[in-house]
Structure formats: C-alpha cells, structure tokens
mmCIF file of C-alpha atoms in Angstrom:
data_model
loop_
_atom_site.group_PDB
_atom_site.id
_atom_site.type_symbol
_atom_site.label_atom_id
_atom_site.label_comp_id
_atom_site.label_asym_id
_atom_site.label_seq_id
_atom_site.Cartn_x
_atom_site.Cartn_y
_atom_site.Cartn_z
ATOM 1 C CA UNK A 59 0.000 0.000 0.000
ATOM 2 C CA UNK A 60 1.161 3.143 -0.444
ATOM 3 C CA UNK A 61 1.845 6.470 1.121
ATOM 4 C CA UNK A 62 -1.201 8.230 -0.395
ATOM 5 C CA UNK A 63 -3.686 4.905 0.216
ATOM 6 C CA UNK A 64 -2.419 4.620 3.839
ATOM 7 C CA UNK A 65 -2.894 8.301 4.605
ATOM 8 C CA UNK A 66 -6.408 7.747 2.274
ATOM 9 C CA UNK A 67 -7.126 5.082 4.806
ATOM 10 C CA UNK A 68 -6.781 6.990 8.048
ATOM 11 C CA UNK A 69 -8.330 9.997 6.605
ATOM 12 C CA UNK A 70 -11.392 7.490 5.927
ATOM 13 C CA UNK A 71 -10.988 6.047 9.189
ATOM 14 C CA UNK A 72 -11.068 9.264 11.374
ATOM 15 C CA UNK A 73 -14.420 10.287 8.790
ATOM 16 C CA UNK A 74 -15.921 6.981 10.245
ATOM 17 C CA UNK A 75 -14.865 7.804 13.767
ATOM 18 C CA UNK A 76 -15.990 11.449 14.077
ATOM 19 C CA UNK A 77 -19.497 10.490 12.171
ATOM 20 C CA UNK A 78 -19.979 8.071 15.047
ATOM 21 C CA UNK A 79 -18.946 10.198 17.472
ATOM 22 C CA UNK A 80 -21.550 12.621 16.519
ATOM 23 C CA UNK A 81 -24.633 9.930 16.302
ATOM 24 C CA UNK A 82 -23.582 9.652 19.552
ATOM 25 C CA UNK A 83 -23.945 13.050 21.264
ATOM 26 C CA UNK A 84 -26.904 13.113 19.348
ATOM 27 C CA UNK A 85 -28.712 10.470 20.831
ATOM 28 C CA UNK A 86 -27.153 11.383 24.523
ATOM 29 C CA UNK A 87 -28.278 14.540 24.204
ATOM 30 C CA UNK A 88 -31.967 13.734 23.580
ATOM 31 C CA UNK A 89 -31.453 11.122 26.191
ATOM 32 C CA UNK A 90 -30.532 13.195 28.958
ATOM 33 C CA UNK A 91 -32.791 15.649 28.028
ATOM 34 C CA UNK A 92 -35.396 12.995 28.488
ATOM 35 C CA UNK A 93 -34.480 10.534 31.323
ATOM 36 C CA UNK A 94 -32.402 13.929 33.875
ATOM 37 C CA UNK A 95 -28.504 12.703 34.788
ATOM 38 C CA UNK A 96 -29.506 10.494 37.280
ATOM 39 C CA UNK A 97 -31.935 8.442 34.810
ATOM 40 C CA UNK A 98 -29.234 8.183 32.135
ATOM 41 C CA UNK A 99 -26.914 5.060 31.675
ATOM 42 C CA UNK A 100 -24.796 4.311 29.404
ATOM 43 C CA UNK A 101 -26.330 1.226 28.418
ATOM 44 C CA UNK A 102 -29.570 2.786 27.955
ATOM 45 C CA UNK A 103 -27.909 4.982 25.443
ATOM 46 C CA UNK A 104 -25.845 2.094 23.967
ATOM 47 C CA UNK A 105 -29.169 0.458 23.336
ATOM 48 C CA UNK A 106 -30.918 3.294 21.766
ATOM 49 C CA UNK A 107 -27.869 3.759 19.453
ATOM 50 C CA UNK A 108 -28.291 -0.015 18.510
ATOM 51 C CA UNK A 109 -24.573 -1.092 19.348
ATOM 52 C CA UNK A 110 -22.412 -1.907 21.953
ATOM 53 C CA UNK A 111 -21.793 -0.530 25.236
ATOM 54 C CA UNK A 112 -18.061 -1.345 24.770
ATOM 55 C CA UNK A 113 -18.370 0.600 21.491
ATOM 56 C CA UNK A 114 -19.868 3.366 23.550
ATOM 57 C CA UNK A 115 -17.133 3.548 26.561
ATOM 58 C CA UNK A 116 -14.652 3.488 23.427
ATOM 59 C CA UNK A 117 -15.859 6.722 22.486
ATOM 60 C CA UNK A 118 -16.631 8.534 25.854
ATOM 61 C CA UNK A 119 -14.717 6.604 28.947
ATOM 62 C CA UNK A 120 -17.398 7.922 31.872
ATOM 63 C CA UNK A 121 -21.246 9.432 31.175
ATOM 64 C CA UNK A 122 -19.811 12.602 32.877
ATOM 65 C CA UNK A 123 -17.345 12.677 29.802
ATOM 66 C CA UNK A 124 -20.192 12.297 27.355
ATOM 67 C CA UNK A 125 -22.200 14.903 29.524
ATOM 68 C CA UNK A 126 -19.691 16.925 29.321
ATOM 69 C CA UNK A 127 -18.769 16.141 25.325
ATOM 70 C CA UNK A 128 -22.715 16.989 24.722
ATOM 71 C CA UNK A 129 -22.457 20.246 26.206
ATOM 72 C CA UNK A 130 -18.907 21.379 24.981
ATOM 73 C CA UNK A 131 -20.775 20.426 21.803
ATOM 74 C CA UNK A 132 -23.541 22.974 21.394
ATOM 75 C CA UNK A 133 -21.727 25.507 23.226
ATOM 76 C CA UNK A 134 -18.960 25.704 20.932
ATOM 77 C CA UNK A 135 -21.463 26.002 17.768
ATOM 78 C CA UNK A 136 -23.079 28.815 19.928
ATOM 79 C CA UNK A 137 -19.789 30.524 20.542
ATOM 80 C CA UNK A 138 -18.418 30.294 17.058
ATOM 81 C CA UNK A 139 -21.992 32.074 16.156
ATOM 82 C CA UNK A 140 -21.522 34.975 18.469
ATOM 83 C CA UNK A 141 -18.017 35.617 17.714
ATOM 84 C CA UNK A 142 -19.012 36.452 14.217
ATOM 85 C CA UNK A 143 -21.618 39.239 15.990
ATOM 86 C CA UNK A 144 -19.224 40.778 18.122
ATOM 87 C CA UNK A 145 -17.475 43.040 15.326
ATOM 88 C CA UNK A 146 -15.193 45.407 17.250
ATOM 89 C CA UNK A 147 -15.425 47.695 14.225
ATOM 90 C CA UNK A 148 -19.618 48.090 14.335
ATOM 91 C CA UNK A 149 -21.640 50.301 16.313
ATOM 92 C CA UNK A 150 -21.294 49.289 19.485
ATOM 93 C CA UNK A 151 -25.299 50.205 20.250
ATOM 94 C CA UNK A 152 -26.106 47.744 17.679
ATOM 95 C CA UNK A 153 -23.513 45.260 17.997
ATOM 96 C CA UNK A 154 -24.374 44.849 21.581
ATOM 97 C CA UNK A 155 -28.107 44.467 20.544
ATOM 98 C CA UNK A 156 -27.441 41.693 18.367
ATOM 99 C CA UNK A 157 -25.394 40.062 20.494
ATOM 100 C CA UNK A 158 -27.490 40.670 23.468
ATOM 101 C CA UNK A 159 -30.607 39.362 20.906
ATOM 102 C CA UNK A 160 -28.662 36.241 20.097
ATOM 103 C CA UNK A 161 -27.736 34.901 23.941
ATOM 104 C CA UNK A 162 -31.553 35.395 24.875
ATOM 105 C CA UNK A 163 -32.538 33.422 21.957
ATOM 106 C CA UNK A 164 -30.123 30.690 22.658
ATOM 107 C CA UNK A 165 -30.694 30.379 26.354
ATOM 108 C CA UNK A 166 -34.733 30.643 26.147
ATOM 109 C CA UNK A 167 -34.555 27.681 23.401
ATOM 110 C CA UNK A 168 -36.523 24.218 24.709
ATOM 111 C CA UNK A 169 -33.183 22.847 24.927
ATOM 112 C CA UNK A 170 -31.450 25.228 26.693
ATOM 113 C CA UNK A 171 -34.212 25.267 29.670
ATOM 114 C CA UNK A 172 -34.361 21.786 29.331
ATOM 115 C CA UNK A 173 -30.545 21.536 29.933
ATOM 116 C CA UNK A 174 -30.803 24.411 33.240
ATOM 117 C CA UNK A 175 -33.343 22.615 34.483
ATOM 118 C CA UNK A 176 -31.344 19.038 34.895
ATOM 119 C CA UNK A 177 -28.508 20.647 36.280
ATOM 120 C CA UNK A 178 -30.478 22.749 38.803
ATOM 121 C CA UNK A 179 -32.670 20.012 39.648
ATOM 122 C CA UNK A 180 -29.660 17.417 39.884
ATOM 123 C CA UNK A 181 -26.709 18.924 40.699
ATOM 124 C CA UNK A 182 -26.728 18.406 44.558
ATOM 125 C CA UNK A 183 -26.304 14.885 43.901
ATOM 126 C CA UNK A 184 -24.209 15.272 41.270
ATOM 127 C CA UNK A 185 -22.060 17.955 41.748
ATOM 128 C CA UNK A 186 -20.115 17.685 38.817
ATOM 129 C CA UNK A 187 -23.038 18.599 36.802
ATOM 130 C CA UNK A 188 -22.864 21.809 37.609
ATOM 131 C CA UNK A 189 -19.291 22.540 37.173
ATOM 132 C CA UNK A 190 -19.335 21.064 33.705
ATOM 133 C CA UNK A 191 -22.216 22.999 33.008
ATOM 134 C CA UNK A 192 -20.651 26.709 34.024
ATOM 135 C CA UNK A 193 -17.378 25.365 32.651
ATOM 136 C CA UNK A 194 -18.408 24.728 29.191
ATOM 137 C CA UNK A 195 -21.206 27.205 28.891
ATOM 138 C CA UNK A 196 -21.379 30.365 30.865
ATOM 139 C CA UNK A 197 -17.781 30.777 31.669
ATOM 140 C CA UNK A 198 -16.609 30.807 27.783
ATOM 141 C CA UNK A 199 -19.473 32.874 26.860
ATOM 142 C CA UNK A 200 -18.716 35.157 29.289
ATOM 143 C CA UNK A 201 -14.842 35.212 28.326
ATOM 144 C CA UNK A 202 -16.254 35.617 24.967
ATOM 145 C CA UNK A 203 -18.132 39.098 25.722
ATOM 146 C CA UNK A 204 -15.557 39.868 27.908
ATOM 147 C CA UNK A 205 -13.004 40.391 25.503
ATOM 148 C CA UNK A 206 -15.223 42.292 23.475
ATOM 149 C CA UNK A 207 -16.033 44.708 25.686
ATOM 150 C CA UNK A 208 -12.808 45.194 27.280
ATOM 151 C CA UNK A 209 -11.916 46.391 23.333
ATOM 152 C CA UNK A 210 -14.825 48.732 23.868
ATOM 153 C CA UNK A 211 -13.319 49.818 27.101
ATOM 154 C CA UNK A 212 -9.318 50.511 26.085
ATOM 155 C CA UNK A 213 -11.258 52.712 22.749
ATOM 156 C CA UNK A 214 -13.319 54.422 25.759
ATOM 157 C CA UNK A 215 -16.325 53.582 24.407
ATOM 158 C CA UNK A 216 -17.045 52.170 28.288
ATOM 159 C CA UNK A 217 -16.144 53.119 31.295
ATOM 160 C CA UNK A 218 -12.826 51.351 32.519
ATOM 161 C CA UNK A 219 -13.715 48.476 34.650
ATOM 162 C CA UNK A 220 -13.392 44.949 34.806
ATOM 163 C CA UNK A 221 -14.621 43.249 31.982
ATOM 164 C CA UNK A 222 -15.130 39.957 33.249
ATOM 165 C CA UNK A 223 -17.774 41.536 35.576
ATOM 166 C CA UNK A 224 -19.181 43.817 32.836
ATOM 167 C CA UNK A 225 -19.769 40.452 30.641
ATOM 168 C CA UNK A 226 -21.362 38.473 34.020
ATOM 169 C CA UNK A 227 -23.791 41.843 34.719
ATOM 170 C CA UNK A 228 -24.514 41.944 31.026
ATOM 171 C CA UNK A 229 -25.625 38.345 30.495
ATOM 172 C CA UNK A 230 -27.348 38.391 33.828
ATOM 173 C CA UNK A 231 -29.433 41.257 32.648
ATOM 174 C CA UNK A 232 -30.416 39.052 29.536
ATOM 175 C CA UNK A 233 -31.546 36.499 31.656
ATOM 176 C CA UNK A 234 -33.535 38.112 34.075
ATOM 177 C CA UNK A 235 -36.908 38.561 31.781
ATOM 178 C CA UNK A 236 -38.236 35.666 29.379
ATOM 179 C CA UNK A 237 -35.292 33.069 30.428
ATOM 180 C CA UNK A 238 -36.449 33.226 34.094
ATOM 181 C CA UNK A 239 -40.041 33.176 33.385
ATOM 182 C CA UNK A 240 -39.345 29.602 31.157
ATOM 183 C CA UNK A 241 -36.841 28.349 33.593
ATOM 184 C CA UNK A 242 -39.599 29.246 36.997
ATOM 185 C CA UNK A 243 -42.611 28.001 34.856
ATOM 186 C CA UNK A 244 -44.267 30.946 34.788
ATOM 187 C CA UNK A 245 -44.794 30.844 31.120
ATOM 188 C CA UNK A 246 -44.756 28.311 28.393
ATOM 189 C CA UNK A 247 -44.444 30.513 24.956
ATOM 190 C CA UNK A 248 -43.106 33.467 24.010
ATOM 191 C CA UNK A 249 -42.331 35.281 20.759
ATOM 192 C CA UNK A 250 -39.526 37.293 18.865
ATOM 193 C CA UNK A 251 -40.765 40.730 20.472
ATOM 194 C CA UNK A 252 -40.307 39.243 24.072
ATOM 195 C CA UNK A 253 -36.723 38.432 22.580
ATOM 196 C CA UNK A 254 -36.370 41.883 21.110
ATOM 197 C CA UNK A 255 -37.726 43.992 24.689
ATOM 198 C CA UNK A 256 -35.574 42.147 27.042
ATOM 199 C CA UNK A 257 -32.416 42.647 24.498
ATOM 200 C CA UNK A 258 -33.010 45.968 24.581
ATOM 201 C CA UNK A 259 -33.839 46.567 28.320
ATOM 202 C CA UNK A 260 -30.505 44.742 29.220
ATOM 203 C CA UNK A 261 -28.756 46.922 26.922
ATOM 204 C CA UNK A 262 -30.140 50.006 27.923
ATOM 205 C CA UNK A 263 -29.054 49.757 31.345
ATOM 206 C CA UNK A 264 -25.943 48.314 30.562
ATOM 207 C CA UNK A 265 -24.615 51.015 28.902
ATOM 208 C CA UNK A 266 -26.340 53.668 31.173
ATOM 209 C CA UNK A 267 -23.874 51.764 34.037
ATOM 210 C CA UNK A 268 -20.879 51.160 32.046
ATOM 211 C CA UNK A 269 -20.961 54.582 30.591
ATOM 212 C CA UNK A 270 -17.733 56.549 29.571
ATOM 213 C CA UNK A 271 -16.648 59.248 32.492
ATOM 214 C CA UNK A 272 -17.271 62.522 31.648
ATOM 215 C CA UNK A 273 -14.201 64.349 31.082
ATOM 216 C CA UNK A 274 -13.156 67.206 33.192
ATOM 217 C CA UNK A 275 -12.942 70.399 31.572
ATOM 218 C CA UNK A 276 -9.440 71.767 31.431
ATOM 219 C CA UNK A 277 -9.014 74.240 34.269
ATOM 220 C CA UNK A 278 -9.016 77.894 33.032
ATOM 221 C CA UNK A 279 -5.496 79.692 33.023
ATOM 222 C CA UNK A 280 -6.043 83.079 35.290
ATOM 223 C CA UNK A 281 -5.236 85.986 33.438
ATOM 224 C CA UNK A 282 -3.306 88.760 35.698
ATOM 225 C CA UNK A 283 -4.424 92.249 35.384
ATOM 226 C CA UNK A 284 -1.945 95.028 34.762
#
C-alpha cells in the first residue's frame, strides 16, 4: 500500500470515527434531556444507538465525559456564532443588541431550559453537573463578551472596569426577563418581540452603568491684570 492509500485510509478512518462520534452526542443529548442525569446510563444509550456498550465507553470513557462532550458540543457552535456578531469595528449600540438578541434566543430555546433545568434540579447529587455545566457554557461565553467589551473599554467607548464583571452583569441582565419566566414556569411561549424587549432593556441599562466618564474640563489659566 502506499503512502497516499495509507494516509487515504486513516483519513477514511477518522471520517468513520468522528461520524460516530456525533450519532452519539446526538442520541445522549436527547437522552438526557429525556431521562435527567440520574436516569441516564450508558447502556440505555448504547441500546438506543443499537450497538455496543463497549463501542460506547470506546468513544466517551465515563457518562460525565459524554455529559460533558454533549455540552462542549452545542456551546462551541453557539460561541463560534456569536463571535461572528461581536465586530469590534460596528456600532457598538447595535452590535451589543445583536449580540445581546442572540444569547436570549439561545438560552430561552426548549433545549437550553431543558438543559438548566437538569442541572439545577440534579446537581446536589451530582455535583459535577454543575461545574461542567458553568465550565463549558457560561464561563466561555462570558470570556467571549468579555473580551469584546474590554476592546470597547481601552477605545473608551465604556467606562474602565473589569470586563469579566461587565460580561457576568450583562448576560445576567439578559436572563432576568423571558429566560427566568421559562426556567420558573411561569410561562410556556413566548415570541420574537419578548426576545427583542428584554435585548433591549438589558442593553439600555448596561450602557447607562458602564458609561464613559465625563471628562473634566481643562481648568481655566487666570489671566493677571496690569
């Protein structure tokens, strides 16, 4: 065999692989969306995928791994999305509206509220739940926005301050309409002007607290009088 038809091979080979690997988180996902952590084996999900559970544990060693592997999944797809709003050359009004538009839409999606609500229901059993869960989602979003604003910041667009907090009071303003009501129960449907209201409320009042100092005028020279 040659070069070429080895390197053809493995090419083939690691097609195969990552095409399983992605039936996989697939079907977990849905899974543990349906059955909580607890509920979830991975022979249950070895059975729904119609193979092996040896096959399965070849792929993902633990069901915390594929937990984890399931999350670090959507959230990078998310995060590749949102990186392509945050354009440090754009209004920063609008950019932040977009981006603030995007989160809420993301986080208030069944899935998403289905996800919250396993790890707040679960997590005091299974601890790791929860770190996985801020590790992979929250914490890179909010590095994410972070850097962005911290940009807006150093062209004094924003007050200086610490970005990391700006992000975490930013995304916590985005959650504290529609995404609570979902999470709490309080409502089961919403619509893109709920989306569009709570963007704009948490960027309203983001911007009137992380606005620019005002600049102190230059003190006036005193003139002497002859």
């Amino acid at each position: 065999m040659t070069e070429s038809e080895i390197s053809l091979s493995c090419s083939r080979r690691e097609a195969r692989k990552r095409d399983r690997q992605e039936m996989i988180l697939q079907v977990a996902q849905r899974y543990f969306l349906d059955h909580g952590y607890a509920g979830t084996t991975m022979s249950g999900i070895a059975a729904t995928l119609g193979g092996s559970k040896g096959t399965l544990w070849n792929h993902f060693p633990s069901k915390e791994a594929l937990f984890a592997a399931v999350l670090d999944r959507v959230a990078r797809a998310y995060r590749a999305r949102l990186s392509q709003i945050l354009d440090a050359e754009g209004d920063l009004d609008a950019v932040l509206l977009r981006a603030c538009a995007s989160l809420i839409g993301k986080i208030t999606s069944a899935e998403a509220i289905a996800v919250h609500r396993v790890v707040i229901a679960e997590s005091g059993r299974f601890p790791e739940l929860s770190r996985i869960f801020f590790e992979l989602a929250p914490r890179n979003t909010r590095a994410l926005l972070a850097a962005f604003l911290e940009r807006a910041m150093q062209r004094g667009q924003l007050r200086t301050a610490d970005p990391l907090d700006a992000a975490r009071a930013l995304m916590s303003l985005c959650m504290a309409g529609t995404h609570q009501q979902l999470l709490m129960g309080q409502i089961s449907s919403f619509g893109p002007e709920n989306i569009e209201r709570d963007a704009a409320f948490a960027v309203d009042l983001f911007l009137r607290a992380y606005a620019p100092e005002p600049r102190s005028a230059p003190t006036p020279t005193p003139t002497s009088s002859i």
